[in-house]
Every structure is written in structure tokens, then in C-alpha cells.
């Protein structure tokens, strides 16, 4: 396949529980194709290979498998540490643009974290919901201390972007009551109010029955298109 000078394709995988395989394909302009080089890395004695990354056995790890576009995510961890990432495609001539969004339900406003240009989102909070914009398919591997007992307080009569501390239905997590829960499927919202919700994901939750749909991020879709 034709390629451009400076382009690389990097892939990471686990050969076994303790060995990482890193395959790097670089553009060879003389053949108009990619030439691949593979390397193996051994994890330390207290580490295990997860999604092509060596992680600490004494900590809990979570893997975000991100799709291009907006991904609704969360982490039930304290002292969160990003230990590795795997881009399916890395272009040496440009840096990937990743944007994290949070939502302040009390003041009904978006919070944004983007490179060094915008930073209103603050520190990553356990079990709070976030929306992560990625330009590519990619994996992010986090590790930290498991905290599956904390839940983000819900603001009454507002949409709340929350994460799940464990797999369960919303009323088992927040107590008996009426809740409206929406999940983003990559194209539109689905009502999952009575379903089991997944750890590592985030959802729009409204205590009661809302009059309006969840906050729109169509503006952010336009904005991120400028960086794609």
C-alpha cells in the first residue's frame, strides 16, 4: 500500500502474561509500502501484560478501548495512573489530539481538558462520568487502587454524567427510586434505565422523569472536527 515518508503504524499485544510484542511498521518510500520491525519486552516480576502494557499486579487496572469519536468513560479508581496507550496509527508528522469533557450538573456547564490550551476539568475523580474524544481506535491502560464503594452524588432535577463503581442497575447503586438513564452508542442515545450498567463506562442519569434530553455536545462535535 502507498504511504508517505514519516508515517508509522505501531501495534502492541501480549504474547503471554509477561511478554509484550511491539510491532512498528515504517514507511519505505522506495517501495511505497511499510516495513515492519518487531520487538519483545519482558514485564517485571511484579507485573502482568494487559492489552500490550505491563501493569502492576498489586493495583487494579482498567482498559479503555476507545473508538474514533466520543467515548463515555469512567474509572472506579483512586490515585489514578495512566500506564500505557496503544494507537493503531501514529503519524510522525502530527501529534494526536485528545479532548476530555466533564459536566458540572449544579451549574449546567461543560468542563474541558485539552492539551495546555484549555483546562477547566480539574483532577480526575473516581466514578465520575467523562466523555473522551479520540481521533482513532486506541487503548488506554490505567491502574490505581480500586474504589467500588464511592458514588458521585446526583443533583436533583438535573442531568448528571456519572460512572459506575461496579456492574449493576442504577437503583441498586443509588437506592430505590425513579431514574432515567441514557447511554451513548456512538450515534445516538439509548434509554437503558432498567438495564445493568457497566464499570468503566459513563451514563447520563436524571433522578425522576426529565422534560428535556441530556445536554447536547453537538458544538464539541464541530470543534473536534477542526482537529481531525
mmCIF file of C-alpha atoms in Angstrom:
data_model
loop_
_atom_site.group_PDB
_atom_site.id
_atom_site.type_symbol
_atom_site.label_atom_id
_atom_site.label_comp_id
_atom_site.label_asym_id
_atom_site.label_seq_id
_atom_site.Cartn_x
_atom_site.Cartn_y
_atom_site.Cartn_z
ATOM 1 C CA UNK A 1 0.000 0.000 0.000
ATOM 2 C CA UNK A 2 1.207 3.512 -0.778
ATOM 3 C CA UNK A 3 2.470 5.524 2.192
ATOM 4 C CA UNK A 4 4.098 8.842 2.998
ATOM 5 C CA UNK A 5 7.539 9.413 4.490
ATOM 6 C CA UNK A 6 7.400 9.726 8.273
ATOM 7 C CA UNK A 7 4.308 7.567 8.731
ATOM 8 C CA UNK A 8 4.427 4.681 11.183
ATOM 9 C CA UNK A 9 1.980 2.058 12.350
ATOM 10 C CA UNK A 10 2.537 0.752 15.886
ATOM 11 C CA UNK A 11 0.793 -2.263 17.377
ATOM 12 C CA UNK A 12 1.196 -3.693 20.897
ATOM 13 C CA UNK A 13 -0.023 -7.080 22.087
ATOM 14 C CA UNK A 14 0.619 -9.668 24.802
ATOM 15 C CA UNK A 15 2.471 -12.768 23.671
ATOM 16 C CA UNK A 16 1.765 -14.237 27.110
ATOM 17 C CA UNK A 17 1.134 -12.959 30.655
ATOM 18 C CA UNK A 18 4.618 -11.494 30.954
ATOM 19 C CA UNK A 19 5.779 -10.621 27.428
ATOM 20 C CA UNK A 20 4.850 -7.625 25.274
ATOM 21 C CA UNK A 21 5.210 -7.639 21.499
ATOM 22 C CA UNK A 22 5.668 -4.212 19.864
ATOM 23 C CA UNK A 23 5.432 -4.192 16.075
ATOM 24 C CA UNK A 24 6.430 -0.994 14.301
ATOM 25 C CA UNK A 25 5.832 -0.521 10.588
ATOM 26 C CA UNK A 26 7.586 2.458 8.988
ATOM 27 C CA UNK A 27 7.028 3.894 5.553
ATOM 28 C CA UNK A 28 9.626 2.867 2.975
ATOM 29 C CA UNK A 29 9.279 5.409 0.167
ATOM 30 C CA UNK A 30 11.435 3.286 -2.164
ATOM 31 C CA UNK A 31 8.847 0.500 -2.151
ATOM 32 C CA UNK A 32 5.798 2.688 -1.459
ATOM 33 C CA UNK A 33 4.960 0.385 1.446
ATOM 34 C CA UNK A 34 5.560 -0.317 5.144
ATOM 35 C CA UNK A 35 8.493 -2.264 6.558
ATOM 36 C CA UNK A 36 7.791 -3.955 9.915
ATOM 37 C CA UNK A 37 10.127 -4.466 12.860
ATOM 38 C CA UNK A 38 9.044 -6.437 15.953
ATOM 39 C CA UNK A 39 10.477 -6.303 19.443
ATOM 40 C CA UNK A 40 9.673 -8.221 22.622
ATOM 41 C CA UNK A 41 9.725 -6.706 26.104
ATOM 42 C CA UNK A 42 9.557 -8.730 29.315
ATOM 43 C CA UNK A 43 7.428 -7.402 32.153
ATOM 44 C CA UNK A 44 8.919 -7.180 35.641
ATOM 45 C CA UNK A 45 8.326 -9.966 38.157
ATOM 46 C CA UNK A 46 5.505 -7.978 39.822
ATOM 47 C CA UNK A 47 3.797 -7.098 36.523
ATOM 48 C CA UNK A 48 1.380 -8.729 34.086
ATOM 49 C CA UNK A 49 0.808 -7.925 30.434
ATOM 50 C CA UNK A 50 -2.630 -6.366 29.786
ATOM 51 C CA UNK A 51 -3.569 -5.003 26.348
ATOM 52 C CA UNK A 52 0.081 -4.809 25.374
ATOM 53 C CA UNK A 53 1.078 -2.920 28.538
ATOM 54 C CA UNK A 54 2.886 -4.166 31.666
ATOM 55 C CA UNK A 55 0.762 -3.353 34.727
ATOM 56 C CA UNK A 56 1.428 -3.636 38.460
ATOM 57 C CA UNK A 57 -0.051 -6.827 39.973
ATOM 58 C CA UNK A 58 -0.643 -5.023 43.278
ATOM 59 C CA UNK A 59 -3.007 -2.474 41.712
ATOM 60 C CA UNK A 60 -6.307 -2.693 39.845
ATOM 61 C CA UNK A 61 -6.115 -1.982 36.129
ATOM 62 C CA UNK A 62 -8.749 -0.839 33.655
ATOM 63 C CA UNK A 63 -8.532 -0.717 29.877
ATOM 64 C CA UNK A 64 -10.448 1.819 27.832
ATOM 65 C CA UNK A 65 -10.975 0.516 24.299
ATOM 66 C CA UNK A 66 -11.746 3.775 22.520
ATOM 67 C CA UNK A 67 -13.411 4.229 19.150
ATOM 68 C CA UNK A 68 -12.966 7.266 16.901
ATOM 69 C CA UNK A 69 -15.273 9.996 18.196
ATOM 70 C CA UNK A 70 -16.881 10.404 21.603
ATOM 71 C CA UNK A 71 -16.466 7.680 24.238
ATOM 72 C CA UNK A 72 -18.398 7.747 27.536
ATOM 73 C CA UNK A 73 -15.968 6.520 30.203
ATOM 74 C CA UNK A 74 -15.207 6.411 33.932
ATOM 75 C CA UNK A 75 -12.799 4.774 36.380
ATOM 76 C CA UNK A 76 -13.605 3.427 39.881
ATOM 77 C CA UNK A 77 -10.009 4.017 40.997
ATOM 78 C CA UNK A 78 -8.134 6.157 43.484
ATOM 79 C CA UNK A 79 -4.635 7.524 42.715
ATOM 80 C CA UNK A 80 -5.202 7.012 39.003
ATOM 81 C CA UNK A 81 -2.145 6.496 36.811
ATOM 82 C CA UNK A 82 -2.067 6.186 33.025
ATOM 83 C CA UNK A 83 0.474 3.425 32.464
ATOM 84 C CA UNK A 84 0.261 2.996 28.713
ATOM 85 C CA UNK A 85 -1.518 3.699 25.469
ATOM 86 C CA UNK A 86 -1.646 1.962 22.126
ATOM 87 C CA UNK A 87 -2.544 3.925 18.988
ATOM 88 C CA UNK A 88 -3.386 1.833 15.979
ATOM 89 C CA UNK A 89 -1.887 4.561 13.801
ATOM 90 C CA UNK A 90 0.773 7.101 14.726
ATOM 91 C CA UNK A 91 1.723 9.772 12.209
ATOM 92 C CA UNK A 92 5.183 11.127 12.927
ATOM 93 C CA UNK A 93 4.338 14.467 11.340
ATOM 94 C CA UNK A 94 1.492 15.334 13.726
ATOM 95 C CA UNK A 95 0.510 14.822 17.360
ATOM 96 C CA UNK A 96 -2.799 13.133 18.205
ATOM 97 C CA UNK A 97 -5.474 15.431 19.610
ATOM 98 C CA UNK A 98 -7.383 14.054 22.601
ATOM 99 C CA UNK A 99 -10.008 16.006 24.470
ATOM 100 C CA UNK A 100 -11.682 15.119 27.771
ATOM 101 C CA UNK A 101 -15.094 16.506 28.730
ATOM 102 C CA UNK A 102 -16.827 16.576 32.089
ATOM 103 C CA UNK A 103 -20.130 18.132 33.110
ATOM 104 C CA UNK A 104 -20.960 20.322 36.106
ATOM 105 C CA UNK A 105 -24.586 19.408 36.798
ATOM 106 C CA UNK A 106 -25.039 22.001 39.529
ATOM 107 C CA UNK A 107 -24.183 24.897 37.201
ATOM 108 C CA UNK A 108 -25.204 23.101 33.980
ATOM 109 C CA UNK A 109 -21.896 23.738 32.225
ATOM 110 C CA UNK A 110 -19.299 21.731 30.351
ATOM 111 C CA UNK A 111 -15.777 21.208 31.671
ATOM 112 C CA UNK A 112 -12.962 20.673 29.197
ATOM 113 C CA UNK A 113 -9.409 19.366 29.270
ATOM 114 C CA UNK A 114 -7.392 19.822 26.080
ATOM 115 C CA UNK A 115 -3.579 19.846 25.901
ATOM 116 C CA UNK A 116 -2.243 23.019 27.521
ATOM 117 C CA UNK A 117 -4.831 25.278 25.899
ATOM 118 C CA UNK A 118 -7.979 24.596 27.949
ATOM 119 C CA UNK A 119 -8.115 23.126 31.447
ATOM 120 C CA UNK A 120 -11.362 23.539 33.367
ATOM 121 C CA UNK A 121 -11.962 19.871 34.081
ATOM 122 C CA UNK A 122 -9.676 19.570 37.145
ATOM 123 C CA UNK A 123 -8.350 16.348 38.643
ATOM 124 C CA UNK A 124 -9.789 13.033 37.514
ATOM 125 C CA UNK A 125 -12.417 11.957 40.047
ATOM 126 C CA UNK A 126 -13.230 8.342 40.790
ATOM 127 C CA UNK A 127 -16.561 7.130 39.367
ATOM 128 C CA UNK A 128 -17.398 10.496 37.818
ATOM 129 C CA UNK A 129 -18.513 10.299 34.212
ATOM 130 C CA UNK A 130 -16.390 11.717 31.414
ATOM 131 C CA UNK A 131 -16.568 11.920 27.644
ATOM 132 C CA UNK A 132 -13.257 11.199 25.915
ATOM 133 C CA UNK A 133 -12.783 12.266 22.312
ATOM 134 C CA UNK A 134 -10.310 10.157 20.350
ATOM 135 C CA UNK A 135 -9.390 10.582 16.667
ATOM 136 C CA UNK A 136 -8.517 6.887 16.321
ATOM 137 C CA UNK A 137 -9.167 3.404 17.610
ATOM 138 C CA UNK A 138 -6.899 3.130 20.613
ATOM 139 C CA UNK A 139 -6.414 1.561 24.034
ATOM 140 C CA UNK A 140 -5.625 3.395 27.264
ATOM 141 C CA UNK A 141 -4.491 1.371 30.270
ATOM 142 C CA UNK A 142 -4.950 2.828 33.760
ATOM 143 C CA UNK A 143 -4.032 1.434 37.153
ATOM 144 C CA UNK A 144 -4.789 2.505 40.706
ATOM 145 C CA UNK A 145 -6.429 1.470 43.953
ATOM 146 C CA UNK A 146 -9.914 0.031 43.473
ATOM 147 C CA UNK A 147 -12.723 2.143 44.931
ATOM 148 C CA UNK A 148 -16.017 0.415 44.189
ATOM 149 C CA UNK A 149 -17.914 1.945 47.116
ATOM 150 C CA UNK A 150 -17.965 5.624 46.117
ATOM 151 C CA UNK A 151 -20.759 7.065 44.014
ATOM 152 C CA UNK A 152 -20.969 10.599 42.645
ATOM 153 C CA UNK A 153 -23.855 12.467 44.341
ATOM 154 C CA UNK A 154 -26.762 13.123 41.982
ATOM 155 C CA UNK A 155 -28.054 16.685 41.573
ATOM 156 C CA UNK A 156 -31.867 16.753 41.751
ATOM 157 C CA UNK A 157 -33.831 17.882 38.673
ATOM 158 C CA UNK A 158 -30.651 17.845 36.560
ATOM 159 C CA UNK A 159 -28.891 15.538 34.150
ATOM 160 C CA UNK A 160 -25.808 14.003 35.802
ATOM 161 C CA UNK A 161 -22.877 12.464 33.927
ATOM 162 C CA UNK A 162 -21.849 9.600 36.183
ATOM 163 C CA UNK A 163 -19.703 6.482 36.092
ATOM 164 C CA UNK A 164 -20.484 3.118 37.611
ATOM 165 C CA UNK A 165 -18.403 1.745 40.512
ATOM 166 C CA UNK A 166 -19.485 -1.799 39.601
ATOM 167 C CA UNK A 167 -21.813 -3.619 37.204
ATOM 168 C CA UNK A 168 -25.386 -3.174 38.400
ATOM 169 C CA UNK A 169 -28.667 -1.368 37.755
ATOM 170 C CA UNK A 170 -28.946 2.283 38.688
ATOM 171 C CA UNK A 171 -31.467 1.765 41.516
ATOM 172 C CA UNK A 172 -29.252 -0.860 43.153
ATOM 173 C CA UNK A 173 -26.386 1.637 43.121
ATOM 174 C CA UNK A 174 -28.251 4.788 44.158
ATOM 175 C CA UNK A 175 -31.208 3.293 46.021
ATOM 176 C CA UNK A 176 -34.856 2.740 45.193
ATOM 177 C CA UNK A 177 -36.474 5.455 43.129
ATOM 178 C CA UNK A 178 -37.254 6.585 39.613
ATOM 179 C CA UNK A 179 -34.270 7.251 37.373
ATOM 180 C CA UNK A 180 -33.887 7.950 33.683
ATOM 181 C CA UNK A 181 -30.611 6.650 32.242
ATOM 182 C CA UNK A 182 -29.259 7.237 28.738
ATOM 183 C CA UNK A 183 -26.297 5.566 27.096
ATOM 184 C CA UNK A 184 -24.435 6.894 24.048
ATOM 185 C CA UNK A 185 -23.985 4.206 21.382
ATOM 186 C CA UNK A 186 -21.679 6.229 19.148
ATOM 187 C CA UNK A 187 -24.510 7.706 17.085
ATOM 188 C CA UNK A 188 -27.458 8.387 19.371
ATOM 189 C CA UNK A 189 -28.786 7.927 22.898
ATOM 190 C CA UNK A 190 -30.469 4.741 24.094
ATOM 191 C CA UNK A 191 -32.731 4.530 27.140
ATOM 192 C CA UNK A 192 -31.131 1.942 29.454
ATOM 193 C CA UNK A 193 -32.977 2.893 32.642
ATOM 194 C CA UNK A 194 -33.709 -0.695 33.684
ATOM 195 C CA UNK A 195 -30.528 -2.315 32.396
ATOM 196 C CA UNK A 196 -27.332 -3.438 34.102
ATOM 197 C CA UNK A 197 -24.778 -0.677 33.662
ATOM 198 C CA UNK A 198 -21.099 -1.373 33.108
ATOM 199 C CA UNK A 199 -17.996 -0.441 35.085
ATOM 200 C CA UNK A 200 -15.655 1.849 33.185
ATOM 201 C CA UNK A 201 -18.481 3.486 31.259
ATOM 202 C CA UNK A 202 -20.441 6.664 31.930
ATOM 203 C CA UNK A 203 -24.122 7.483 31.553
ATOM 204 C CA UNK A 204 -26.486 10.407 31.712
ATOM 205 C CA UNK A 205 -28.649 9.919 34.808
ATOM 206 C CA UNK A 206 -31.681 12.007 35.737
ATOM 207 C CA UNK A 207 -33.390 11.441 39.109
ATOM 208 C CA UNK A 208 -37.042 11.233 38.025
ATOM 209 C CA UNK A 209 -38.546 11.872 34.609
ATOM 210 C CA UNK A 210 -36.910 14.694 32.605
ATOM 211 C CA UNK A 211 -38.644 17.231 30.395
ATOM 212 C CA UNK A 212 -35.580 17.680 28.199
ATOM 213 C CA UNK A 213 -32.972 15.425 26.573
ATOM 214 C CA UNK A 214 -29.428 15.238 28.010
ATOM 215 C CA UNK A 215 -27.135 18.212 27.329
ATOM 216 C CA UNK A 216 -26.078 18.414 23.694
ATOM 217 C CA UNK A 217 -22.419 18.185 22.744
ATOM 218 C CA UNK A 218 -23.008 18.999 19.064
ATOM 219 C CA UNK A 219 -20.822 22.084 19.460
ATOM 220 C CA UNK A 220 -17.964 19.925 20.709
ATOM 221 C CA UNK A 221 -18.504 17.631 17.737
ATOM 222 C CA UNK A 222 -17.982 20.617 15.460
ATOM 223 C CA UNK A 223 -14.960 21.774 17.464
ATOM 224 C CA UNK A 224 -13.232 18.391 17.467
ATOM 225 C CA UNK A 225 -13.750 18.224 13.712
ATOM 226 C CA UNK A 226 -11.311 21.109 13.434
ATOM 227 C CA UNK A 227 -8.557 18.912 14.908
ATOM 228 C CA UNK A 228 -9.299 15.738 12.957
#
